[in-house]
Amino acid sequence: MEKPSVPPTKNKQISILFIGRLVWYKGCDVLLKAFSRMRNKNCRLVLVGSGPLEEPLKILAHSLNLKQVEFTGMVSEEEKVKQIEACDFLVLPSISDVEAFAIVQIEAMAFGKPVINTRLKSGVPEVSVDGITGKTVEPGNIRELAEAMDELATNAELRTMYGLQAQKRVQKEYTQEMMSKRYRHAFQKLLEKSEP
């Protein structure tokens, strides 16, 4: 006999996820400040990864009195997948075009997770598209990031819609075959440019 499905509780804690190296261009200081300004306090923020800014970011989280922040450090690929599965949405708060693409967006989208990214002049906002698979905000804008996180945290229907569209986008645009085709095309263009 099948167990009846349990409806989700209204007070379920929302899990917000960041995955990446803790370096300046990732904008994790902006993320922590935005998290501290969220109106929805029933959220936790998990930062997966390590780097030179790990200790300064922990100090910042402490100074902002953020009790619902967890730093996991480096984790295995298996643990990373578990974190993605457990989260409600991913945040990529990068502040510089040094962030060229961020494959972690595709990983989260493949699991049907919405993404909040930033409007960089790179491939980042082309992966997860504003208003379709998540939200895109101005890099370094604490208020805008806090508002986007609040919107996704409080609107389960929007998260579901973005998540489904995110999964479809990965299946359509980012399969191994499609990625190989893109790389071949890019290399071909580079070769053509280098020819005398």
Coordinates of N, CA and C in Angstrom, one line a residue:
M1 N 0.8 -1.2 0.0 CA 0.0 0.0 0.0 C 0.9 1.3 0.0
E2 N 0.5 2.2 -0.9 CA 1.4 3.4 -1.0 C 1.1 4.4 0.2
K3 N 2.1 5.0 0.6 CA 2.0 6.0 1.7 C 1.4 7.3 1.1
P4 N 0.4 7.9 1.8 CA -0.1 9.2 1.2 C 0.9 10.2 1.2
S5 N 0.9 11.1 0.2 CA 1.9 12.1 0.1 C 1.6 13.2 1.2
V6 N 2.7 13.6 1.8 CA 2.5 14.6 2.8 C 2.7 16.0 2.2
P7 N 1.6 16.9 2.4 CA 1.8 18.2 1.8 C 2.9 19.0 2.5
P8 N 3.6 19.8 1.8 CA 4.7 20.6 2.4 C 4.1 21.6 3.5
T9 N 4.8 21.7 4.6 CA 4.4 22.6 5.6 C 4.7 24.1 5.2
K10 N 3.8 25.0 5.6 CA 4.0 26.4 5.2 C 5.2 27.0 5.9
N11 N 5.6 26.4 7.0 CA 6.7 27.0 7.7 C 8.1 26.3 7.4
K12 N 8.1 25.6 6.3 CA 9.4 24.9 5.9 C 10.5 25.9 5.8
Q13 N 11.6 25.6 6.4 CA 12.7 26.6 6.2 C 13.3 26.5 4.8
I14 N 13.5 27.7 4.2 CA 14.0 27.8 2.8 C 15.5 27.7 2.9
S15 N 16.0 26.8 2.0 CA 17.5 26.7 1.9 C 18.1 27.3 0.7
I16 N 18.9 28.3 0.9 CA 19.6 29.1 -0.2 C 21.0 28.6 -0.3
L17 N 21.5 28.3 -1.5 CA 22.8 27.7 -1.7 C 23.7 28.5 -2.5
F18 N 24.9 28.6 -2.1 CA 26.0 29.1 -2.9 C 27.1 28.0 -3.0
I19 N 27.6 27.8 -4.2 CA 28.7 26.9 -4.4 C 29.8 27.6 -5.2
G20 N 31.0 27.6 -4.7 CA 32.1 28.2 -5.5 C 33.3 28.5 -4.6
R21 N 34.4 28.9 -5.2 CA 35.6 29.3 -4.4 C 35.3 30.6 -3.7
L22 N 35.8 30.8 -2.5 CA 35.5 32.0 -1.7 C 36.6 33.0 -2.0
V23 N 36.4 33.6 -3.1 CA 37.4 34.6 -3.6 C 36.6 35.9 -3.9
W24 N 37.3 37.0 -4.1 CA 36.7 38.3 -4.2 C 35.6 38.5 -5.3
Y25 N 35.8 37.9 -6.5 CA 34.9 38.2 -7.6 C 33.6 37.4 -7.4
K26 N 33.5 36.5 -6.5 CA 32.3 35.7 -6.3 C 31.2 36.5 -5.6
G27 N 31.6 37.6 -4.9 CA 30.6 38.5 -4.3 C 29.9 37.9 -3.0
C28 N 30.6 37.0 -2.3 CA 30.0 36.4 -1.1 C 29.8 37.4 0.0
D29 N 30.6 38.5 0.1 CA 30.3 39.5 1.1 C 29.0 40.2 0.8
V30 N 28.7 40.4 -0.5 CA 27.4 41.0 -0.9 C 26.3 40.1 -0.6
L31 N 26.5 38.8 -0.8 CA 25.5 37.8 -0.5 C 25.2 37.8 1.0
L32 N 26.2 37.8 1.9 CA 25.9 37.8 3.3 C 25.2 39.1 3.8
K33 N 25.6 40.2 3.2 CA 24.9 41.4 3.6 C 23.4 41.4 3.1
A34 N 23.2 40.9 1.9 CA 21.8 40.8 1.4 C 21.0 39.8 2.2
F35 N 21.6 38.7 2.6 CA 20.9 37.7 3.4 C 20.5 38.4 4.8
S36 N 21.3 39.2 5.3 CA 21.0 39.9 6.6 C 19.8 40.9 6.4
R37 N 19.6 41.3 5.2 CA 18.5 42.3 5.0 C 17.2 41.6 4.5
M38 N 17.2 40.3 4.4 CA 16.0 39.7 3.9 C 14.8 39.8 5.0
R39 N 13.6 40.1 4.4 CA 12.5 40.2 5.3 C 12.0 38.8 5.8
N40 N 12.2 37.8 4.9 CA 11.8 36.4 5.3 C 13.0 35.8 6.1
K41 N 12.7 35.7 7.4 CA 13.8 35.2 8.3 C 13.8 33.7 8.4
N42 N 12.9 33.0 7.8 CA 12.8 31.6 7.9 C 13.6 30.9 6.7
C43 N 14.9 31.4 6.7 CA 15.8 30.9 5.6 C 17.1 30.5 6.2
R44 N 17.8 29.6 5.5 CA 19.2 29.3 5.9 C 20.0 29.5 4.6
L45 N 21.3 29.9 4.8 CA 22.2 30.1 3.7 C 23.4 29.1 3.9
V46 N 23.6 28.3 2.9 CA 24.7 27.4 2.9 C 25.8 27.8 1.9
L47 N 27.0 28.0 2.3 CA 28.1 28.3 1.4 C 29.0 27.1 1.3
V48 N 29.0 26.5 0.1 CA 29.9 25.3 -0.2 C 31.1 25.8 -0.9
G49 N 32.3 25.5 -0.4 CA 33.5 25.9 -1.0 C 34.5 26.4 0.0
S50 N 35.7 26.6 -0.4 CA 36.7 27.2 0.4 C 37.6 28.2 -0.4
G51 N 38.4 28.9 0.3 CA 39.3 29.9 -0.5 C 39.8 30.9 0.5
P52 N 40.6 31.9 0.0 CA 41.3 32.8 0.9 C 40.4 33.7 1.7
L53 N 39.1 33.8 1.3 CA 38.2 34.7 2.0 C 37.3 34.0 3.0
E54 N 37.6 32.7 3.2 CA 36.7 31.9 4.1 C 36.6 32.5 5.5
E55 N 37.8 32.8 6.1 CA 37.8 33.4 7.5 C 37.2 34.8 7.5
P56 N 37.6 35.7 6.6 CA 37.0 37.0 6.6 C 35.4 37.0 6.4
L57 N 35.0 36.0 5.6 CA 33.5 35.9 5.4 C 32.8 35.4 6.7
K58 N 33.5 34.5 7.4 CA 32.9 34.0 8.7 C 32.9 35.1 9.7
I59 N 33.9 35.9 9.7 CA 33.9 37.1 10.6 C 32.8 38.1 10.3
L60 N 32.6 38.3 8.9 CA 31.5 39.2 8.5 C 30.1 38.6 8.9
A61 N 29.9 37.3 8.7 CA 28.7 36.6 9.1 C 28.4 36.8 10.6
H62 N 29.5 36.7 11.4 CA 29.4 36.8 12.8 C 29.0 38.3 13.2
S63 N 29.7 39.2 12.5 CA 29.5 40.6 12.8 C 28.0 41.1 12.4
L64 N 27.5 40.4 11.4 CA 26.1 40.7 11.0 C 25.1 39.8 11.8
N65 N 25.6 39.1 12.8 CA 24.8 38.2 13.7 C 23.9 37.2 12.9
L66 N 24.5 36.6 11.9 CA 23.8 35.7 11.0 C 23.9 34.3 11.6
K67 N 22.9 33.8 12.3 CA 22.9 32.5 12.9 C 22.6 31.4 11.9
Q68 N 21.9 31.7 10.8 CA 21.4 30.7 9.9 C 22.3 30.6 8.7
V69 N 23.6 30.8 8.9 CA 24.6 30.6 7.8 C 25.5 29.5 8.1
E70 N 25.7 28.6 7.1 CA 26.6 27.5 7.3 C 27.7 27.5 6.3
F71 N 29.0 27.4 6.7 CA 30.1 27.3 5.8 C 30.5 25.8 5.8
T72 N 30.4 25.1 4.7 CA 30.8 23.7 4.7 C 32.2 23.4 4.4
G73 N 32.9 24.4 3.8 CA 34.3 24.1 3.3 C 34.2 23.3 2.0
M74 N 35.3 22.7 1.6 CA 35.3 21.9 0.4 C 34.5 20.6 0.7
V75 N 33.7 20.1 -0.3 CA 33.0 18.9 -0.1 C 33.2 18.0 -1.3
S76 N 32.9 16.7 -1.2 CA 33.0 15.8 -2.3 C 31.9 16.1 -3.3
E77 N 32.1 15.5 -4.5 CA 31.1 15.7 -5.6 C 29.7 15.2 -5.1
E78 N 29.7 14.1 -4.4 CA 28.5 13.4 -3.9 C 27.8 14.4 -2.9
E79 N 28.6 15.0 -2.0 CA 28.0 15.9 -1.1 C 27.5 17.2 -1.8
K80 N 28.2 17.6 -2.8 CA 27.7 18.8 -3.5 C 26.3 18.5 -4.2
V81 N 26.2 17.4 -4.7 CA 24.9 17.0 -5.3 C 23.8 17.0 -4.3
K82 N 24.1 16.4 -3.1 CA 23.1 16.4 -2.0 C 22.7 17.8 -1.6
Q83 N 23.7 18.7 -1.6 CA 23.4 20.1 -1.2 C 22.5 20.8 -2.3
I84 N 22.7 20.5 -3.6 CA 21.9 21.0 -4.6 C 20.5 20.4 -4.5
E85 N 20.4 19.1 -4.3 CA 19.1 18.5 -4.2 C 18.3 19.1 -3.0
A86 N 19.0 19.4 -1.9 CA 18.3 19.9 -0.7 C 17.9 21.4 -0.7
C87 N 18.6 22.1 -1.6 CA 18.3 23.6 -1.6 C 17.0 23.9 -2.3
D88 N 16.5 25.2 -2.1 CA 15.3 25.7 -2.8 C 15.7 26.5 -4.0
F89 N 16.9 27.2 -3.9 CA 17.4 27.9 -5.1 C 18.9 28.2 -4.8
L90 N 19.6 28.4 -5.9 CA 21.0 28.7 -5.9 C 21.2 30.2 -6.2
V91 N 22.2 30.8 -5.5 CA 22.6 32.2 -5.7 C 24.0 32.2 -6.2
L92 N 24.2 33.0 -7.3 CA 25.6 33.2 -7.8 C 25.7 34.7 -7.9
P93 N 26.3 35.3 -6.8 CA 26.3 36.8 -6.7 C 27.6 37.4 -7.2
S94 N 28.2 36.8 -8.2 CA 29.5 37.3 -8.8 C 29.4 38.8 -9.2
I95 N 30.5 39.5 -8.9 CA 30.6 40.9 -9.1 C 31.5 41.4 -10.2
S96 N 32.2 40.4 -10.9 CA 33.1 40.8 -11.9 C 33.0 39.8 -13.1
D97 N 33.3 40.3 -14.3 CA 33.3 39.5 -15.5 C 34.4 38.4 -15.6
V98 N 35.2 38.4 -14.5 CA 36.1 37.3 -14.4 C 35.3 36.0 -14.3
E99 N 34.1 36.1 -13.8 CA 33.2 35.0 -13.8 C 32.6 34.8 -15.2
A100 N 33.1 33.9 -16.0 CA 32.8 33.8 -17.4 C 31.5 33.1 -17.7
F101 N 31.2 32.0 -16.9 CA 30.1 31.1 -17.3 C 29.4 30.5 -16.1
A102 N 30.2 30.0 -15.1 CA 29.7 29.3 -13.9 C 28.9 28.1 -14.2
I103 N 29.6 27.0 -14.4 CA 28.9 25.7 -14.7 C 28.0 25.3 -13.6
V104 N 28.2 25.8 -12.3 CA 27.3 25.4 -11.2 C 25.9 25.8 -11.5
Q105 N 25.7 26.8 -12.3 CA 24.3 27.2 -12.7 C 23.6 26.0 -13.4
I106 N 24.3 25.4 -14.3 CA 23.7 24.3 -15.1 C 23.5 23.1 -14.2
E107 N 24.4 22.9 -13.3 CA 24.2 21.8 -12.3 C 23.0 22.0 -11.5
A108 N 22.7 23.2 -11.0 CA 21.5 23.4 -10.2 C 20.3 23.3 -11.0
M109 N 20.3 23.9 -12.2 CA 19.2 23.9 -13.1 C 18.8 22.5 -13.6
A110 N 19.8 21.6 -13.7 CA 19.5 20.3 -14.1 C 18.7 19.5 -13.0
F111 N 18.8 20.0 -11.8 CA 18.0 19.5 -10.7 C 16.7 20.2 -10.5
G112 N 16.4 21.1 -11.4 CA 15.1 21.9 -11.3 C 15.2 22.9 -10.3
K113 N 16.3 23.5 -10.1 CA 16.5 24.6 -9.1 C 16.6 26.0 -9.8
P114 N 15.8 27.0 -9.3 CA 16.0 28.3 -9.9 C 17.3 28.9 -9.5
V115 N 17.8 29.9 -10.2 CA 19.1 30.5 -10.0 C 18.9 32.0 -9.9
I116 N 19.5 32.6 -8.9 CA 19.7 34.1 -8.9 C 21.1 34.4 -9.3
N117 N 21.3 35.1 -10.4 CA 22.7 35.4 -10.9 C 22.8 36.9 -11.1
T118 N 23.9 37.4 -11.6 CA 24.1 38.8 -11.8 C 24.3 39.2 -13.3
R119 N 24.0 40.4 -13.6 CA 24.0 41.0 -14.9 C 25.4 41.3 -15.3
L120 N 26.2 40.3 -15.5 CA 27.6 40.5 -15.9 C 27.7 40.6 -17.4
K121 N 28.8 41.2 -17.9 CA 29.0 41.2 -19.4 C 29.8 39.9 -19.7
S122 N 29.2 38.8 -19.4 CA 29.9 37.5 -19.7 C 28.7 36.5 -20.0
G123 N 29.1 35.2 -20.0 CA 28.1 34.2 -20.3 C 27.1 33.9 -19.1
V124 N 27.4 34.5 -17.9 CA 26.6 34.2 -16.7 C 25.1 34.4 -16.9
P125 N 24.7 35.6 -17.3 CA 23.2 35.8 -17.4 C 22.5 35.1 -18.6
E126 N 23.4 34.5 -19.5 CA 22.8 33.8 -20.6 C 22.5 32.4 -20.2
V127 N 23.1 31.9 -19.2 CA 22.8 30.5 -18.7 C 21.4 30.4 -18.0
S128 N 21.3 31.1 -16.9 CA 20.0 31.2 -16.3 C 19.4 32.6 -16.6
V129 N 18.3 32.6 -17.3 CA 17.7 33.8 -17.9 C 16.7 34.4 -16.9
D130 N 16.8 35.7 -16.8 CA 16.0 36.5 -15.9 C 14.5 36.4 -16.3
G131 N 13.7 36.0 -15.3 CA 12.2 35.9 -15.5 C 11.8 34.6 -16.1
I132 N 12.8 33.8 -16.4 CA 12.4 32.5 -17.1 C 12.9 31.3 -16.2
T133 N 14.2 31.3 -15.8 CA 14.7 30.2 -15.0 C 15.2 30.8 -13.6
G134 N 14.9 32.0 -13.4 CA 15.3 32.6 -12.1 C 15.3 34.1 -12.2
K135 N 16.2 34.8 -11.4 CA 16.2 36.2 -11.3 C 17.7 36.7 -11.6
T136 N 17.8 37.8 -12.3 CA 19.1 38.4 -12.5 C 19.1 39.8 -11.9
V137 N 20.2 40.1 -11.1 CA 20.3 41.4 -10.5 C 21.6 42.1 -10.8
E138 N 21.7 43.3 -10.5 CA 22.9 44.1 -10.8 C 24.0 43.6 -9.8
P139 N 25.2 43.4 -10.4 CA 26.3 43.0 -9.5 C 26.6 44.0 -8.4
G140 N 26.8 43.4 -7.2 CA 27.1 44.3 -6.1 C 25.9 45.0 -5.4
N141 N 24.7 44.9 -6.0 CA 23.6 45.6 -5.5 C 22.9 44.7 -4.3
I142 N 23.2 45.1 -3.1 CA 22.8 44.4 -1.9 C 21.2 44.4 -1.8
R143 N 20.6 45.5 -2.0 CA 19.2 45.7 -1.9 C 18.5 44.8 -2.9
E144 N 18.9 44.9 -4.2 CA 18.3 44.1 -5.2 C 18.4 42.6 -5.0
L145 N 19.6 42.2 -4.5 CA 19.8 40.8 -4.3 C 18.9 40.3 -3.1
A146 N 18.8 41.1 -2.1 CA 17.9 40.8 -0.9 C 16.5 40.6 -1.4
E147 N 16.0 41.5 -2.3 CA 14.6 41.5 -2.8 C 14.4 40.3 -3.6
A148 N 15.4 39.9 -4.5 CA 15.2 38.7 -5.3 C 15.2 37.5 -4.5
M149 N 16.0 37.4 -3.4 CA 16.0 36.2 -2.6 C 14.7 36.1 -1.8
D150 N 14.2 37.3 -1.3 CA 12.9 37.3 -0.6 C 11.8 36.8 -1.5
E151 N 11.8 37.3 -2.8 CA 10.7 36.9 -3.7 C 10.7 35.4 -3.9
L152 N 11.9 34.8 -4.1 CA 11.9 33.4 -4.3 C 11.6 32.6 -3.0
A153 N 12.1 33.1 -1.9 CA 11.9 32.5 -0.6 C 10.4 32.4 -0.3
T154 N 9.7 33.4 -0.6 CA 8.3 33.5 -0.2 C 7.3 33.0 -1.2
N155 N 7.7 32.7 -2.4 CA 6.8 32.3 -3.5 C 7.1 30.9 -4.1
A156 N 6.5 29.9 -3.5 CA 6.8 28.5 -3.8 C 6.4 28.3 -5.3
E157 N 5.3 28.9 -5.7 CA 4.8 28.6 -7.1 C 5.8 29.2 -8.1
L158 N 6.4 30.3 -7.8 CA 7.4 30.9 -8.7 C 8.7 30.0 -8.7
R159 N 9.1 29.5 -7.6 CA 10.2 28.6 -7.5 C 10.0 27.4 -8.4
T160 N 8.8 26.8 -8.3 CA 8.4 25.6 -9.0 C 8.5 25.9 -10.5
M161 N 7.9 27.1 -10.9 CA 7.8 27.4 -12.4 C 9.2 27.6 -12.9
Y162 N 10.0 28.4 -12.2 CA 11.4 28.7 -12.7 C 12.2 27.4 -12.7
G163 N 12.0 26.5 -11.7 CA 12.7 25.3 -11.6 C 12.4 24.3 -12.8
L164 N 11.1 24.3 -13.2 CA 10.8 23.4 -14.3 C 11.3 24.0 -15.6
Q165 N 11.3 25.3 -15.7 CA 11.8 25.9 -16.9 C 13.3 25.8 -17.0
A166 N 14.0 25.8 -15.8 CA 15.4 25.7 -15.7 C 15.8 24.3 -16.2
Q167 N 15.1 23.3 -15.8 CA 15.4 21.9 -16.2 C 15.2 21.7 -17.7
K168 N 14.1 22.3 -18.2 CA 13.9 22.2 -19.7 C 15.0 22.9 -20.5
R169 N 15.5 24.1 -19.9 CA 16.5 24.8 -20.6 C 17.8 24.0 -20.7
V170 N 18.1 23.3 -19.6 CA 19.4 22.5 -19.6 C 19.2 21.3 -20.6
Q171 N 18.0 20.7 -20.6 CA 17.8 19.6 -21.6 C 17.9 20.0 -23.0
K172 N 17.5 21.3 -23.3 CA 17.5 21.8 -24.6 C 18.8 22.4 -25.0
E173 N 19.5 23.2 -24.2 CA 20.6 24.0 -24.5 C 22.0 23.4 -24.0
Y174 N 22.0 22.6 -23.0 CA 23.2 22.3 -22.3 C 23.5 20.8 -22.2
T175 N 23.0 20.0 -23.2 CA 23.3 18.6 -23.2 C 24.8 18.4 -23.6
Q176 N 25.4 17.3 -23.4 CA 26.8 17.1 -23.8 C 27.0 17.3 -25.3
E177 N 26.0 16.9 -26.0 CA 26.1 17.0 -27.5 C 26.1 18.5 -27.9
M178 N 25.1 19.3 -27.3 CA 25.0 20.7 -27.6 C 26.3 21.4 -27.1
M179 N 26.9 21.1 -26.0 CA 28.1 21.7 -25.5 C 29.2 21.4 -26.4
S180 N 29.3 20.2 -26.9 CA 30.4 19.8 -27.8 C 30.3 20.6 -29.1
K181 N 29.1 20.7 -29.6 CA 28.9 21.5 -30.8 C 29.3 23.0 -30.6
R182 N 29.0 23.5 -29.5 CA 29.3 24.9 -29.2 C 30.9 25.1 -29.1
Y183 N 31.5 24.2 -28.4 CA 33.0 24.2 -28.3 C 33.6 24.1 -29.7
R184 N 33.1 23.2 -30.5 CA 33.7 23.0 -31.9 C 33.5 24.3 -32.7
H185 N 32.3 24.9 -32.6 CA 32.1 26.2 -33.3 C 33.0 27.3 -32.8
A186 N 33.2 27.4 -31.5 CA 34.1 28.4 -30.9 C 35.5 28.2 -31.4
F187 N 36.0 26.9 -31.4 CA 37.4 26.7 -31.8 C 37.5 27.0 -33.3
Q188 N 36.5 26.6 -34.1 CA 36.5 26.9 -35.5 C 36.7 28.4 -35.8
K189 N 36.0 29.2 -35.0 CA 36.0 30.7 -35.1 C 37.4 31.2 -34.8
L190 N 38.0 30.6 -33.7 CA 39.3 31.0 -33.3 C 40.4 30.7 -34.4
L191 N 40.2 29.5 -35.0 CA 41.1 29.1 -36.0 C 41.0 30.0 -37.2
E192 N 39.8 30.4 -37.6 CA 39.6 31.2 -38.7 C 40.2 32.6 -38.5
K193 N 40.2 33.1 -37.2 CA 40.7 34.4 -36.9 C 42.3 34.4 -37.0
S194 N 42.8 33.2 -36.6 CA 44.3 33.1 -36.6 C 44.9 32.9 -37.9
E195 N 44.1 32.5 -38.9 CA 44.6 32.3 -40.2 C 45.0 33.6 -40.9
P196 N 46.2 33.6 -41.6 CA 46.7 34.9 -42.2 C 45.8 35.3 -43.4

